[in-house]
Amino acid sequence: MKRTIYWVLAVMLFTACKSMPVTESNSHKAVNPIIWADVPDMSIVRVDDTYYMASTTMHMSPGLPIMKSKDLVNWELVSYAYNVLVDNDKMGLNNGERAYGNGSWAPSLRHHNGVFYASTFSATSGKTHIFKTTDIENGTWEEISFRPSIHDHSLFFDDDGKVYLIAGVGRITMVELEEDLSGVKAGTEKLLIENASAPAGDNIMLPAEGSQMFKVHGKYYLFNITWVRGGMRKVIIHRADQITGPYEGKLALRDRGIAQGGIIDTPEGNWFAYMFRDFGSVGRIPYLMPMKWQDGWPVLGVDGVVPDTLDIAVKNINAAGIVASDDFEREQGDNSLPLAWQWNHNPVNEYWSLQERSGYLRLKTSRVDADVLQARNTLTQRTFGPESAASTVVEVSNMKDGDFAGMIALQRRYGLVGVSRDGNSSSIIMVTNESEEPREVVRIELNQDKVYLKIACDFNNRADKAYFYYSLDGEVWTEIGESLQMAYTLPHFMGYRFGLFNYATKSAGGYVDFGYFDISDNTVE
């Protein structure tokens, strides 16, 4: 019998608190991280009493996610700036090409004269992309793109009507854009800061980057990060009376590597800074900290530390606003997916459907692939901490010889559990790619047309372990194979994802039906 477990937000309320004791003083206040999931490179704007945040999702489609909040703590997905960034071999997983760790990076979100702008850049397209809309939650986005691809830039609208991109690695420069944002005005590049890393010293491993520019009280404030050898990422702030400089800089924060972001004010006039922290295999997770002004400088945190408990009287919903269970039930003609879903690279839409069989996601093979990392139409959602699990049921009667379908903990060092069809027989197998080559750990004969699969992730104290399970009835679960020691790798540059996949190794034309996707904040059901 098909099982559907609906997502209950109440279950998530204390998820982000599990790693710290809940006391009388902090039980009704928000805690850090505000989301224990991969939400890097945040850029935030406020419009009246509503905040909007953009983030990086690289090789995923749709991309450049937009989230909404009323309290700076609890966020929900409301849109994406684009469905497909660029249609080329890398983003399409064609001809052996792939865009892992590329796609689009580090967006800059702005609101100017009633229009929202979300800009990004991409080595995959070789361009800078600017998306704009008047309705950030429900409207369509218009794209403007031009060369070159300007790395980690900050889009900035000045009071005199001029529009700039500020960017650089170590050496920070600025260019002015055409009035319609269609490109860079020739001859406008200007050096702002020769060595933006200088306030952190001379022993620099990663020069200052990740620019975000703000104008407050008539002064210009430029935020960057830098990384010293043998140390951690630090926040550098430069300020000037004119956008062209001269700039003076200072070291603004050195705490657990929490860095890269900016500042935002509340309707009441309070100020906060937002940054992210590299946190093992779950990814880069967002932190919020109080901020005050002192002698014309932003002072981040409390006595130089980002507090674990925030003086904000709300309870975290953690990742509840950016992940979602799905029963795959749709009205006739509705082939849409909740915003929590993203495809690994560009999808091929004619090879997946929510309409061909009511209440099921059908994934069809379209070609022969050598491995799951090259397979198209893998549908993904974020994992999250401190614990998360995802389960599904897959019906396999229409697989062809050589087909492989199931569930993956997706990163370069992946683990998966699924069904392999060999001739007329099927097997449940568990595969780990903890080293450089995938390794089949165990194979169990399957004598029925459906099987239930589950992956559970433990991020407590950076354990970074994934466990794999199967069930023949959806009630009794059996662990299969071995645990995966998850690791955040730069080739993928992304926290682990739960994924549903189906690909052919011999001939195309088979398909499988997934009956549901249930996600939970507990590794034990």
Coordinates of C-alpha atoms in Angstrom, one line a residue:
M1 CA 0.0 0.0 0.0
K2 CA 1.3 3.4 -1.0
R3 CA 2.4 5.4 2.1
T4 CA 2.4 9.2 2.4
I5 CA 3.8 11.0 5.4
Y6 CA 3.2 14.7 5.3
W7 CA 5.8 17.2 6.4
V8 CA 4.9 18.6 9.9
L9 CA 6.7 21.9 10.7
A10 CA 6.3 21.3 14.4
V11 CA 8.7 18.4 14.3
M12 CA 11.4 20.8 13.0
L13 CA 11.0 23.5 15.6
F14 CA 13.9 22.4 17.8
T15 CA 16.0 20.7 15.2
A16 CA 18.7 23.3 15.2
C17 CA 18.8 23.2 19.0
K18 CA 19.7 19.5 19.3
S19 CA 23.4 20.0 19.7
M20 CA 23.0 22.4 22.7
P21 CA 21.1 22.2 25.9
V22 CA 17.7 24.0 26.0
T23 CA 17.5 26.1 29.1
E24 CA 14.8 28.4 30.5
S25 CA 16.8 31.4 29.1
N26 CA 17.2 30.2 25.5
S27 CA 14.2 27.9 24.9
H28 CA 12.2 30.7 23.3
K29 CA 14.9 32.3 21.3
A30 CA 16.5 31.6 17.9
V31 CA 19.7 29.8 17.7
N32 CA 22.6 29.5 15.3
P33 CA 23.0 28.2 12.7
I34 CA 19.7 29.6 11.6
I35 CA 19.6 26.8 8.9
W36 CA 21.7 23.7 9.3
A37 CA 21.9 23.1 5.6
D38 CA 23.8 24.2 2.5
V39 CA 22.8 27.8 1.9
P40 CA 26.1 29.6 1.0
D41 CA 26.9 33.0 -0.4
M42 CA 23.8 34.6 1.0
S43 CA 22.7 38.1 -0.1
I44 CA 19.8 39.7 1.7
V45 CA 17.5 42.7 1.1
R46 CA 14.6 44.0 3.1
V47 CA 11.5 45.5 1.6
D48 CA 9.3 47.0 4.3
D49 CA 9.0 44.2 6.9
T50 CA 9.9 41.3 4.6
Y51 CA 13.4 40.0 3.9
Y52 CA 14.5 38.2 0.8
M53 CA 17.6 36.1 0.5
A54 CA 19.5 34.7 -2.6
S55 CA 22.0 31.9 -2.4
T56 CA 24.2 29.6 -4.6
T57 CA 23.1 26.2 -5.9
M58 CA 25.7 25.9 -8.7
H59 CA 25.0 23.0 -11.1
M60 CA 21.4 22.5 -10.0
S61 CA 18.4 23.5 -12.0
P62 CA 16.3 25.6 -11.5
G63 CA 18.9 27.8 -9.9
L64 CA 19.6 31.0 -8.0
P65 CA 17.0 30.3 -5.2
I66 CA 15.1 33.1 -3.5
M67 CA 13.9 32.7 0.1
K68 CA 11.6 34.8 2.2
S69 CA 11.5 35.6 5.9
K70 CA 9.7 37.9 8.4
D71 CA 12.3 37.5 11.2
L72 CA 15.7 36.8 9.5
V73 CA 15.7 33.3 11.1
N74 CA 13.1 31.2 9.5
W75 CA 13.2 31.1 5.7
E76 CA 11.0 29.6 3.0
L77 CA 11.7 29.1 -0.7
V78 CA 9.5 31.4 -2.9
S79 CA 11.1 31.3 -6.4
Y80 CA 14.1 30.8 -8.6
A81 CA 15.7 33.4 -10.8
Y82 CA 16.1 30.9 -13.7
N83 CA 15.0 27.5 -14.8
V84 CA 18.0 26.9 -17.0
L85 CA 21.2 29.0 -16.8
V86 CA 22.7 27.9 -20.1
D87 CA 22.0 25.0 -22.4
N88 CA 25.4 23.5 -23.2
D89 CA 27.2 20.2 -22.9
K90 CA 28.4 20.9 -19.4
M91 CA 25.0 21.8 -17.9
G92 CA 23.3 19.1 -20.0
L93 CA 25.7 16.3 -18.9
N94 CA 26.4 15.6 -22.6
N95 CA 29.4 14.2 -24.4
G96 CA 31.1 13.3 -21.2
E97 CA 31.0 16.9 -19.9
R98 CA 29.7 18.0 -16.5
A99 CA 29.4 21.2 -14.5
Y100 CA 29.9 19.9 -10.9
G101 CA 31.2 22.8 -8.8
N102 CA 30.4 25.3 -11.5
G103 CA 27.0 26.5 -12.8
S104 CA 26.3 29.9 -11.1
W105 CA 28.0 31.2 -8.0
A106 CA 27.6 33.9 -5.3
P107 CA 24.5 35.9 -6.3
S108 CA 24.0 39.6 -5.4
L109 CA 20.4 40.5 -4.6
R110 CA 19.2 44.1 -4.7
H111 CA 15.9 46.1 -4.7
H112 CA 15.9 49.4 -6.5
N113 CA 13.0 51.6 -7.5
G114 CA 10.5 48.8 -7.1
V115 CA 12.5 46.2 -9.1
F116 CA 14.4 43.2 -7.7
Y117 CA 17.7 42.3 -9.3
A118 CA 19.6 39.1 -8.7
S119 CA 23.0 38.9 -10.4
T120 CA 25.4 36.1 -10.6
F121 CA 28.3 34.9 -12.8
S122 CA 29.3 31.6 -14.3
A123 CA 32.4 29.9 -15.7
T124 CA 30.0 27.5 -17.4
S125 CA 28.5 30.1 -19.5
G126 CA 31.4 32.6 -19.5
K127 CA 29.0 35.4 -18.7
T128 CA 27.7 37.7 -16.0
H129 CA 23.9 37.2 -15.6
I130 CA 21.5 39.8 -14.2
F131 CA 17.8 38.7 -13.6
K132 CA 15.1 41.3 -12.7
T133 CA 11.5 41.2 -11.7
T134 CA 8.9 43.4 -10.1
D135 CA 7.3 40.4 -8.3
I136 CA 10.0 38.4 -6.6
E137 CA 7.6 35.8 -5.3
N138 CA 5.2 35.1 -8.2
G139 CA 6.5 37.1 -11.2
T140 CA 8.7 36.1 -14.1
W141 CA 12.3 37.0 -14.3
E142 CA 13.9 38.9 -17.2
E143 CA 17.5 37.9 -18.0
I144 CA 20.3 40.2 -19.1
S145 CA 23.7 38.6 -19.7
F146 CA 27.0 39.8 -21.0
R147 CA 30.7 39.0 -21.1
P148 CA 32.9 38.7 -19.2
S149 CA 32.0 36.5 -16.2
I150 CA 32.8 38.8 -13.2
H151 CA 33.8 36.8 -10.2
D152 CA 32.1 37.2 -6.8
H153 CA 30.8 40.6 -7.7
S154 CA 28.5 42.9 -5.8
L155 CA 25.8 44.7 -7.8
F156 CA 25.4 48.3 -6.5
F157 CA 23.0 51.0 -7.3
D158 CA 24.3 54.4 -6.2
D159 CA 22.2 57.4 -5.3
D160 CA 23.3 59.3 -8.4
G161 CA 21.7 56.7 -10.7
K162 CA 24.9 54.9 -11.6
V163 CA 25.2 51.1 -11.4
Y164 CA 28.4 49.3 -10.6
L165 CA 29.9 45.9 -10.2
I166 CA 32.5 45.6 -7.5
A167 CA 34.7 42.5 -7.5
G168 CA 38.2 41.0 -7.3
V169 CA 40.5 38.6 -5.6
G170 CA 42.9 40.5 -3.4
R171 CA 42.9 43.4 -5.8
I172 CA 39.4 45.0 -5.8
T173 CA 38.1 46.9 -8.8
M174 CA 34.9 48.5 -9.9
V175 CA 33.2 48.8 -13.3
E176 CA 30.2 50.9 -14.3
L177 CA 27.3 49.2 -16.2
E178 CA 25.3 50.6 -19.0
E179 CA 22.0 52.2 -18.0
D180 CA 20.1 49.2 -19.2
L181 CA 22.6 46.8 -17.5
S182 CA 23.4 45.2 -20.8
G183 CA 27.1 45.3 -20.3
V184 CA 30.2 47.1 -18.9
K185 CA 30.7 50.7 -20.0
A186 CA 34.0 50.8 -21.8
G187 CA 36.9 52.5 -20.0
T188 CA 35.2 52.6 -16.6
E189 CA 37.2 50.0 -14.7
K190 CA 38.8 51.6 -11.6
L191 CA 41.0 50.2 -8.9
L192 CA 39.4 50.6 -5.4
I193 CA 41.8 48.7 -3.2
E194 CA 45.2 47.3 -4.2
N195 CA 45.5 44.7 -1.4
A196 CA 42.2 44.2 0.4
S197 CA 43.7 41.3 2.4
A198 CA 46.2 43.6 4.2
P199 CA 44.2 44.0 7.4
A200 CA 44.5 40.3 8.0
G201 CA 48.3 40.3 7.7
D202 CA 50.8 39.0 5.1
N203 CA 50.4 35.2 5.5
I204 CA 47.5 35.0 3.2
M205 CA 46.3 31.7 1.6
L206 CA 43.1 33.0 0.0
P207 CA 43.2 36.7 -1.0
A208 CA 40.2 38.9 -0.2
E209 CA 37.1 38.0 -2.3
G210 CA 33.3 37.7 -1.9
S211 CA 32.6 41.4 -2.2
Q212 CA 29.4 42.9 -0.9
M213 CA 29.0 46.7 -1.0
F214 CA 26.6 48.7 1.1
K215 CA 26.0 52.4 1.6
V216 CA 24.9 53.5 5.1
H217 CA 24.8 57.0 6.6
G218 CA 26.5 58.4 3.5
K219 CA 29.5 56.1 3.7
Y220 CA 30.5 53.1 1.5
Y221 CA 31.2 49.8 3.2
L222 CA 32.8 46.9 1.4
F223 CA 32.8 43.4 3.0
N224 CA 35.2 40.7 1.9
I225 CA 36.7 37.5 3.3
T226 CA 40.2 36.3 3.4
W227 CA 42.0 33.2 4.6
V228 CA 45.3 33.1 6.4
R229 CA 47.6 30.1 6.2
G230 CA 47.2 27.8 9.2
G231 CA 44.2 29.8 10.3
M232 CA 40.6 30.4 9.4
R233 CA 38.5 32.6 7.2
K234 CA 38.2 36.2 8.4
V235 CA 35.9 39.1 7.6
I236 CA 37.5 42.3 6.3
I237 CA 35.6 45.6 6.0
H238 CA 36.7 48.7 4.1
R239 CA 35.0 52.0 4.2
A240 CA 35.2 55.3 2.2
D241 CA 33.4 58.6 1.9
Q242 CA 33.3 58.2 -1.9
I243 CA 32.6 55.0 -3.8
T244 CA 35.9 55.6 -5.7
G245 CA 37.8 55.8 -2.4
P246 CA 40.2 56.2 -0.7
Y247 CA 39.3 53.2 1.4
E248 CA 40.5 52.3 4.9
G249 CA 40.2 48.7 6.1
K250 CA 40.1 46.7 9.3
L251 CA 39.7 43.1 10.5
A252 CA 36.1 42.7 11.5
L253 CA 35.6 39.1 12.6
R254 CA 37.6 36.0 13.3
D255 CA 35.4 33.3 14.8
R256 CA 35.2 29.6 13.7
G257 CA 35.6 30.6 10.1
I258 CA 32.2 32.3 10.0
A259 CA 32.6 34.7 7.1
Q260 CA 31.3 36.0 3.7
G261 CA 28.1 38.0 3.8
G262 CA 26.9 41.4 4.7
I263 CA 24.6 43.4 6.9
I264 CA 20.9 44.2 7.1
D265 CA 18.7 46.4 9.2
T266 CA 15.2 45.8 10.7
P267 CA 12.2 48.1 10.4
E268 CA 12.9 48.9 14.1
G269 CA 16.4 50.1 13.3
N270 CA 18.3 47.2 14.7
W271 CA 21.2 45.8 12.6
F272 CA 22.4 42.2 12.0
A273 CA 25.2 40.6 10.0
Y274 CA 24.7 37.4 8.0
M275 CA 27.6 35.0 7.2
F276 CA 28.1 31.3 6.5
R277 CA 30.3 28.6 8.0
D278 CA 31.9 25.6 6.3
F279 CA 30.5 22.7 8.3
G280 CA 31.7 19.5 6.8
S281 CA 29.7 17.4 4.5
V282 CA 26.3 19.1 5.1
G283 CA 27.8 22.1 3.4
R284 CA 28.1 25.8 4.1
I285 CA 25.5 26.8 6.7
P286 CA 24.2 30.4 7.5
Y287 CA 24.7 32.2 10.8
L288 CA 23.1 35.4 12.0
M289 CA 24.7 37.8 14.5
P290 CA 23.9 41.1 16.1
M291 CA 25.7 44.1 14.8
K292 CA 26.1 47.7 16.2
W293 CA 27.7 50.9 14.9
Q294 CA 30.8 52.2 16.7
D295 CA 32.8 55.2 15.5
G296 CA 31.3 54.7 12.0
W297 CA 32.3 51.0 11.8
P298 CA 30.1 47.9 11.8
V299 CA 30.9 45.8 14.9
L300 CA 30.0 42.2 14.3
G301 CA 28.9 39.7 17.0
V302 CA 29.2 40.0 20.7
D303 CA 32.8 40.7 22.0
G304 CA 34.1 39.3 18.7
V305 CA 32.0 36.1 18.9
V306 CA 29.0 35.0 16.9
P307 CA 26.5 34.0 19.6
D308 CA 24.9 30.5 19.6
T309 CA 21.7 32.0 20.9
L310 CA 20.1 35.1 19.4
D311 CA 18.0 37.7 21.1
I312 CA 15.2 37.0 18.7
A313 CA 12.0 35.6 20.2
V314 CA 11.3 32.9 17.6
K315 CA 12.0 29.2 17.3
N316 CA 14.0 27.9 14.4
I317 CA 12.2 25.8 11.8
N318 CA 15.7 24.9 10.5
A319 CA 15.4 23.5 7.0
A320 CA 11.6 23.1 7.0
G321 CA 11.1 26.0 4.5
I322 CA 13.6 24.7 2.0
V323 CA 12.9 20.9 1.9
A324 CA 9.6 19.1 1.5
S325 CA 8.1 15.6 1.4
D326 CA 6.2 14.8 -1.8
D327 CA 3.5 12.3 -2.4
F328 CA 3.7 12.9 -6.2
E329 CA -0.1 13.3 -6.3
R330 CA -1.0 16.0 -8.9
E331 CA -4.1 17.3 -10.5
Q332 CA -4.6 16.4 -14.2
G333 CA -2.2 18.3 -16.3
D334 CA 0.0 19.4 -13.4
N335 CA 3.6 18.3 -13.9
S336 CA 5.1 20.8 -11.4
L337 CA 7.5 20.1 -8.6
P338 CA 7.7 21.8 -5.2
L339 CA 10.4 24.4 -5.0
A340 CA 12.5 22.2 -2.7
W341 CA 13.3 20.0 -5.7
Q342 CA 16.2 20.7 -8.0
W343 CA 17.6 18.6 -10.9
N344 CA 21.2 17.6 -10.9
H345 CA 22.2 19.7 -14.0
N346 CA 19.6 20.5 -16.6
P347 CA 16.7 18.1 -16.9
V348 CA 15.5 16.5 -20.1
N349 CA 11.8 17.1 -19.6
E350 CA 10.4 14.5 -22.0
Y351 CA 12.0 11.7 -19.9
W352 CA 10.2 12.4 -16.6
S353 CA 6.6 12.8 -15.7
L354 CA 4.1 13.1 -12.9
Q355 CA 1.2 12.5 -15.2
E356 CA 1.9 9.2 -17.0
R357 CA 0.9 7.3 -13.8
S358 CA -1.2 9.1 -11.3
G359 CA 0.5 9.5 -7.9
Y360 CA 4.0 8.6 -9.2
L361 CA 7.2 10.2 -10.4
R362 CA 8.3 8.4 -13.5
L363 CA 11.9 8.5 -14.5
K364 CA 12.7 7.1 -18.0
T365 CA 16.1 6.3 -19.4
S366 CA 17.1 8.3 -22.5
R367 CA 20.6 7.0 -23.2
V368 CA 23.3 4.8 -21.9
D369 CA 25.6 6.2 -19.1
A370 CA 28.6 4.8 -17.4
D371 CA 27.9 6.0 -13.9
V372 CA 25.3 7.8 -11.8
L373 CA 27.3 11.1 -11.8
Q374 CA 26.8 11.3 -15.5
A375 CA 23.1 10.3 -15.4
R376 CA 20.6 12.9 -16.4
N377 CA 17.3 13.6 -14.5
T378 CA 18.5 12.9 -11.0
L379 CA 16.1 14.8 -8.8
T380 CA 17.5 16.2 -5.6
Q381 CA 16.9 17.9 -2.3
R382 CA 19.2 19.1 0.4
T383 CA 20.3 17.0 3.4
F384 CA 20.3 18.9 6.7
G385 CA 21.5 18.6 10.2
P386 CA 21.9 17.6 12.9
E387 CA 20.1 14.5 11.5
S388 CA 18.0 13.9 8.4
A389 CA 16.6 11.0 6.5
A390 CA 14.7 10.4 3.2
S391 CA 12.8 7.4 2.1
T392 CA 10.9 6.3 -1.0
V393 CA 9.3 3.4 -2.8
V394 CA 10.3 2.4 -6.3
E395 CA 8.5 0.1 -8.7
V396 CA 10.9 -1.7 -11.0
S397 CA 8.8 -4.0 -13.3
N398 CA 9.6 -1.8 -16.4
M399 CA 13.3 -1.7 -16.0
K400 CA 15.4 -3.1 -18.9
D401 CA 18.5 -5.2 -18.7
G402 CA 21.4 -3.0 -17.4
D403 CA 19.2 -0.4 -15.8
F404 CA 20.0 0.9 -12.3
A405 CA 17.6 3.0 -10.2
G406 CA 17.3 4.1 -6.6
M407 CA 18.3 6.7 -4.0
I408 CA 21.7 8.4 -3.6
A409 CA 23.5 10.5 -1.1
L410 CA 25.0 12.8 -3.8
Q411 CA 28.4 14.3 -3.7
R412 CA 31.7 13.3 -5.3
R413 CA 32.1 10.7 -2.6
Y414 CA 28.6 9.3 -2.9
G415 CA 26.8 6.3 -1.6
L416 CA 23.6 4.8 -3.0
V417 CA 21.1 2.0 -2.6
G418 CA 19.0 0.8 -5.5
V419 CA 17.8 -1.9 -7.8
S420 CA 19.9 -3.3 -10.6
R421 CA 18.4 -5.3 -13.5
D422 CA 20.5 -8.0 -14.9
G423 CA 18.8 -10.0 -17.6
N424 CA 15.4 -11.1 -16.2
S425 CA 16.5 -10.8 -12.5
S426 CA 16.7 -7.9 -10.1
S427 CA 18.9 -7.2 -7.1
I428 CA 19.0 -4.6 -4.4
I429 CA 22.6 -3.3 -4.2
M430 CA 24.5 -0.8 -2.2
V431 CA 27.4 1.1 -3.7
T432 CA 30.0 3.4 -2.1
N433 CA 32.3 5.8 -3.9
E434 CA 34.2 6.8 -0.8
S435 CA 37.5 6.3 -2.7
E436 CA 38.2 7.2 -6.3
E437 CA 36.2 4.3 -7.8
P438 CA 32.7 3.2 -7.0
R439 CA 32.5 -0.2 -5.2
E440 CA 29.6 -2.5 -5.0
V441 CA 29.4 -3.5 -1.3
V442 CA 26.5 -6.0 -1.3
R443 CA 23.9 -7.5 -3.7
I444 CA 20.6 -9.1 -2.5
E445 CA 18.2 -10.8 -4.9
L446 CA 14.9 -9.1 -5.3
N447 CA 11.8 -11.2 -6.0
Q448 CA 9.1 -8.6 -6.1
D449 CA 8.3 -5.5 -8.3
K450 CA 8.8 -2.8 -5.7
V451 CA 11.2 -2.0 -2.9
Y452 CA 11.4 0.7 -0.2
L453 CA 14.6 2.6 0.1
K454 CA 16.0 5.0 2.8
I455 CA 19.1 7.0 3.5
A456 CA 19.8 8.5 6.9
C457 CA 22.5 11.2 7.5
D458 CA 24.1 12.0 10.9
F459 CA 25.8 15.3 11.0
N460 CA 26.0 15.5 14.9
N461 CA 29.5 16.7 16.0
R462 CA 30.5 16.4 12.3
A463 CA 30.1 12.6 12.3
D464 CA 29.2 13.0 8.6
K465 CA 27.9 9.4 8.3
A466 CA 25.3 8.2 5.9
Y467 CA 23.4 4.9 6.4
F468 CA 21.5 2.9 3.8
Y469 CA 18.4 0.8 4.2
Y470 CA 15.8 -1.2 2.3
S471 CA 12.4 -2.7 3.1
L472 CA 10.2 -5.2 1.3
D473 CA 7.0 -4.0 3.0
G474 CA 7.7 -0.3 4.1
E475 CA 7.5 -1.3 7.7
V476 CA 10.6 -3.3 8.6
W477 CA 13.8 -1.7 7.6
T478 CA 17.1 -3.5 7.1
E479 CA 20.5 -1.8 7.0
I480 CA 22.4 -2.7 3.8
G481 CA 26.1 -2.5 3.0
E482 CA 28.2 -0.2 5.0
S483 CA 28.0 3.4 6.2
L484 CA 29.5 6.1 4.0
Q485 CA 32.0 8.5 5.5
M486 CA 30.7 11.7 3.8
A487 CA 33.2 14.4 2.8
Y488 CA 32.7 17.8 1.3
T489 CA 34.8 17.9 -1.8
L490 CA 35.7 20.9 -4.0
P491 CA 35.0 19.1 -7.3
H492 CA 31.3 19.3 -6.3
F493 CA 31.6 22.3 -4.0
M494 CA 28.2 21.5 -2.4
G495 CA 26.7 19.8 0.6
Y496 CA 25.3 16.4 0.3
R497 CA 21.9 15.9 -1.5
F498 CA 19.3 13.2 -1.4
G499 CA 18.6 12.1 -4.9
L500 CA 16.3 9.9 -6.9
F501 CA 17.9 8.4 -10.0
N502 CA 17.4 6.0 -12.9
Y503 CA 19.9 5.3 -15.7
A504 CA 20.7 2.7 -18.3
T505 CA 24.0 1.0 -18.8
K506 CA 23.1 -1.1 -21.9
S507 CA 20.1 0.3 -23.8
A508 CA 17.6 3.1 -23.3
G509 CA 13.8 2.8 -23.0
G510 CA 13.2 1.5 -19.5
Y511 CA 11.5 3.4 -16.7
V512 CA 10.7 3.2 -12.9
D513 CA 8.0 4.8 -10.8
F514 CA 8.7 6.4 -7.5
G515 CA 5.6 6.4 -5.2
Y516 CA 6.6 9.1 -2.7
F517 CA 9.5 11.0 -1.1
D518 CA 9.4 11.4 2.6
I519 CA 11.9 13.5 4.4
S520 CA 12.4 13.6 8.2
D521 CA 14.6 15.2 10.8
N522 CA 15.2 11.9 12.5
T523 CA 17.4 9.0 11.4
V524 CA 15.2 6.5 13.2
E525 CA 11.6 5.8 12.2

